[in-house]
Amino acid sequence: IRYPQFVTVGESWVRLPKIGPIKAVIHRPCEGKIKQVTVSKTKTGRYFASVQVEVEIVDPPAPKPTAVGIDLGLKSFLVTSDGMNISAPQFLVTAEKRLVRLQRILSRRQKCSSGREKARKRVARQHEKVAHQRADFLHQTSRSLVNSYGLIGMEDLHVRGMVRNHHLAKAISDVGWGEFKRQL
């Protein structure tokens, strides 16, 4: 749901039209003029509010003149041309044992029951945890590379085509090359 106007944000609350003030965890102070707020709900029942603000842009500092080439892989997530090697964390593989157990419990529940809804939320929470772990790793890695180098060259991979290989599809999806490229 989008709220285009008349939204105020405090230190620990957000006031939305027709709803009123709602307690919230504010991660960053809102500097500038608030343009709109988008409220979304996840499969686990958690709500998130994304606040869009308008601020004046200041000139960024000049980037460092160093350049680097990046090679992506499955065993090591990336290897740079100057020798830095970051190993690939396997978040889905580590959570798979728990996911299998939770999926089995979900499949045994009677349809349209409250127990099935609880089991569905447990499965969704585990998938959400894996997604958050992967997103955090990708954000930290891409940010550290952007802070360190002025020019970054990366191999052009057709990830969607590579995922069609049924032997490597799960491993490629778990690494998150496409999202890393987008963030970089």
Coordinates of C-alpha atoms in Angstrom, one line a residue:
I1 CA 0.0 0.0 0.0
R2 CA 1.4 3.4 -0.9
Y3 CA 0.7 6.6 1.1
P4 CA 1.6 9.5 -1.1
Q5 CA 1.2 12.4 1.3
F6 CA 0.5 13.5 4.9
V7 CA 3.0 11.0 6.4
T8 CA 5.1 11.9 9.4
V9 CA 8.0 9.9 10.8
G10 CA 9.2 10.2 14.4
E11 CA 12.0 8.5 16.3
S12 CA 10.0 5.3 17.1
W13 CA 6.8 5.7 15.1
V14 CA 5.3 6.4 11.7
R15 CA 1.9 8.2 11.4
L16 CA -0.1 7.0 8.3
P17 CA -3.3 8.6 7.1
K18 CA -6.5 6.7 8.1
I19 CA -4.5 4.5 10.4
G20 CA -2.7 6.8 12.8
P21 CA 0.6 6.4 14.6
I22 CA 2.2 3.0 14.5
K23 CA 5.2 1.9 16.6
A24 CA 8.2 1.2 14.3
V25 CA 11.9 0.5 14.4
I26 CA 13.5 3.4 12.4
H27 CA 16.8 2.3 11.0
R28 CA 17.8 5.7 9.5
P29 CA 16.6 9.2 10.3
C30 CA 14.5 10.7 7.5
E31 CA 16.4 13.7 6.2
G32 CA 14.6 15.8 3.6
K33 CA 11.0 16.1 2.4
I34 CA 8.9 12.9 2.7
K35 CA 7.4 12.1 -0.7
Q36 CA 5.7 8.8 -0.1
V37 CA 5.7 5.7 2.1
T38 CA 5.2 2.1 0.8
V39 CA 4.0 -0.5 3.3
S40 CA 4.5 -4.1 2.4
K41 CA 3.8 -7.4 4.2
T42 CA 6.0 -10.5 3.9
K43 CA 4.8 -14.1 3.8
T44 CA 5.7 -14.5 7.5
G45 CA 3.3 -11.6 8.5
R46 CA 5.9 -8.9 9.1
Y47 CA 5.3 -5.4 7.9
F48 CA 7.9 -3.1 6.4
A49 CA 7.6 0.6 5.5
S50 CA 9.9 2.1 2.9
V51 CA 10.0 5.9 3.2
Q52 CA 10.9 7.8 0.0
V53 CA 12.4 11.3 0.7
E54 CA 13.7 14.1 -1.5
V55 CA 17.1 15.5 -0.7
E56 CA 19.6 17.7 -2.5
I57 CA 22.5 15.7 -4.0
V58 CA 26.0 16.7 -3.1
D59 CA 28.9 15.9 -5.3
P60 CA 30.4 12.5 -4.4
P61 CA 34.2 12.3 -3.7
A62 CA 36.4 11.4 -6.6
P63 CA 36.7 7.6 -6.9
K64 CA 40.0 5.9 -6.3
P65 CA 42.0 5.5 -9.6
T66 CA 42.6 1.8 -9.1
A67 CA 40.9 -0.8 -11.3
V68 CA 40.1 -4.4 -10.7
G69 CA 38.7 -7.4 -12.7
I70 CA 36.3 -9.8 -11.0
D71 CA 35.9 -13.5 -11.8
L72 CA 32.8 -15.2 -10.3
G73 CA 32.7 -18.8 -9.3
L74 CA 30.9 -21.4 -7.2
K75 CA 33.7 -22.6 -4.9
S76 CA 35.1 -19.1 -4.3
F77 CA 32.4 -16.5 -4.7
L78 CA 34.8 -14.1 -6.4
V79 CA 38.5 -13.7 -7.2
T80 CA 39.8 -10.3 -8.1
S81 CA 42.7 -9.6 -10.5
D82 CA 44.9 -8.5 -7.6
G83 CA 44.5 -11.8 -5.8
M84 CA 41.7 -11.2 -3.3
N85 CA 39.6 -14.4 -2.9
I86 CA 36.2 -14.4 -1.2
S87 CA 34.7 -17.9 -0.5
A88 CA 31.1 -18.6 -1.3
P89 CA 28.9 -18.9 1.8
Q90 CA 26.3 -21.6 1.2
F91 CA 23.3 -20.3 3.1
L92 CA 20.7 -22.6 1.5
V93 CA 22.9 -25.7 2.0
T94 CA 23.3 -25.0 5.7
A95 CA 19.5 -24.4 6.1
E96 CA 18.4 -27.3 3.9
K97 CA 18.2 -29.9 6.7
R98 CA 15.9 -27.7 8.7
L99 CA 13.9 -26.8 5.6
V100 CA 13.3 -30.4 4.7
R101 CA 12.0 -31.1 8.2
L102 CA 9.7 -28.1 8.2
Q103 CA 8.4 -28.9 4.7
R104 CA 7.6 -32.5 5.8
I105 CA 5.7 -31.2 8.9
L106 CA 3.8 -28.8 6.6
S107 CA 2.8 -31.5 4.2
R108 CA 1.4 -33.6 7.0
R109 CA -0.9 -30.9 8.3
Q110 CA -4.6 -30.9 7.3
K111 CA -5.5 -28.3 4.7
C112 CA -7.2 -25.1 6.0
S113 CA -6.2 -25.8 9.6
S114 CA -4.5 -23.4 12.0
G115 CA -1.7 -25.9 12.5
R116 CA -1.0 -25.8 8.7
E117 CA -0.9 -22.0 8.8
K118 CA 1.6 -22.1 11.7
A119 CA 3.7 -24.7 9.8
R120 CA 3.5 -22.6 6.6
K121 CA 4.8 -19.5 8.5
R122 CA 7.7 -21.5 10.0
V123 CA 8.7 -22.6 6.4
A124 CA 8.4 -19.0 5.2
R125 CA 10.4 -17.7 8.1
Q126 CA 13.3 -20.1 7.3
H127 CA 13.2 -19.1 3.6
E128 CA 13.2 -15.5 4.6
K129 CA 16.2 -16.0 6.9
V130 CA 18.2 -17.6 4.1
A131 CA 17.2 -14.7 1.8
H132 CA 18.2 -12.1 4.4
Q133 CA 21.6 -13.8 5.0
R134 CA 22.3 -13.9 1.2
A135 CA 21.3 -10.2 0.8
D136 CA 23.4 -9.1 3.7
F137 CA 26.5 -10.9 2.3
L138 CA 25.9 -9.5 -1.2
H139 CA 25.5 -5.9 0.2
Q140 CA 28.6 -6.1 2.3
T141 CA 30.7 -7.6 -0.5
S142 CA 29.6 -5.2 -3.2
R143 CA 30.0 -2.2 -0.8
S144 CA 33.5 -3.1 0.1
L145 CA 34.5 -3.5 -3.5
V146 CA 33.0 -0.2 -4.5
N147 CA 34.8 1.5 -1.6
S148 CA 38.1 0.0 -2.5
Y149 CA 38.2 0.4 -6.3
G150 CA 37.4 3.2 -8.8
L151 CA 36.8 1.0 -11.8
I152 CA 35.4 -2.6 -11.6
G153 CA 35.3 -5.0 -14.5
M154 CA 33.2 -8.1 -14.2
E155 CA 32.6 -11.1 -16.6
D156 CA 29.3 -11.0 -18.3
L157 CA 27.4 -14.2 -17.2
H158 CA 24.1 -15.3 -18.6
V159 CA 22.8 -16.4 -15.2
R160 CA 19.3 -17.3 -16.4
G161 CA 20.7 -19.6 -19.0
M162 CA 23.2 -21.2 -16.5
V163 CA 20.3 -21.9 -14.0
R164 CA 18.7 -24.2 -16.7
N165 CA 21.5 -26.7 -16.0
H166 CA 19.8 -28.9 -13.5
H167 CA 23.1 -30.1 -11.9
L168 CA 24.2 -26.5 -11.0
A169 CA 20.9 -24.6 -10.7
K170 CA 20.6 -24.8 -6.9
A171 CA 24.3 -23.8 -6.3
I172 CA 24.1 -20.9 -8.8
S173 CA 20.9 -19.6 -7.3
D174 CA 22.3 -19.9 -3.7
V175 CA 25.3 -17.8 -4.7
G176 CA 23.3 -14.9 -6.1
W177 CA 25.4 -13.7 -9.0
G178 CA 22.6 -11.8 -10.7
E179 CA 21.8 -9.8 -7.6
F180 CA 25.5 -9.1 -6.9
K181 CA 25.9 -7.8 -10.4
R182 CA 22.9 -5.5 -10.0
Q183 CA 24.1 -4.2 -6.7
L184 CA 27.6 -3.6 -8.0

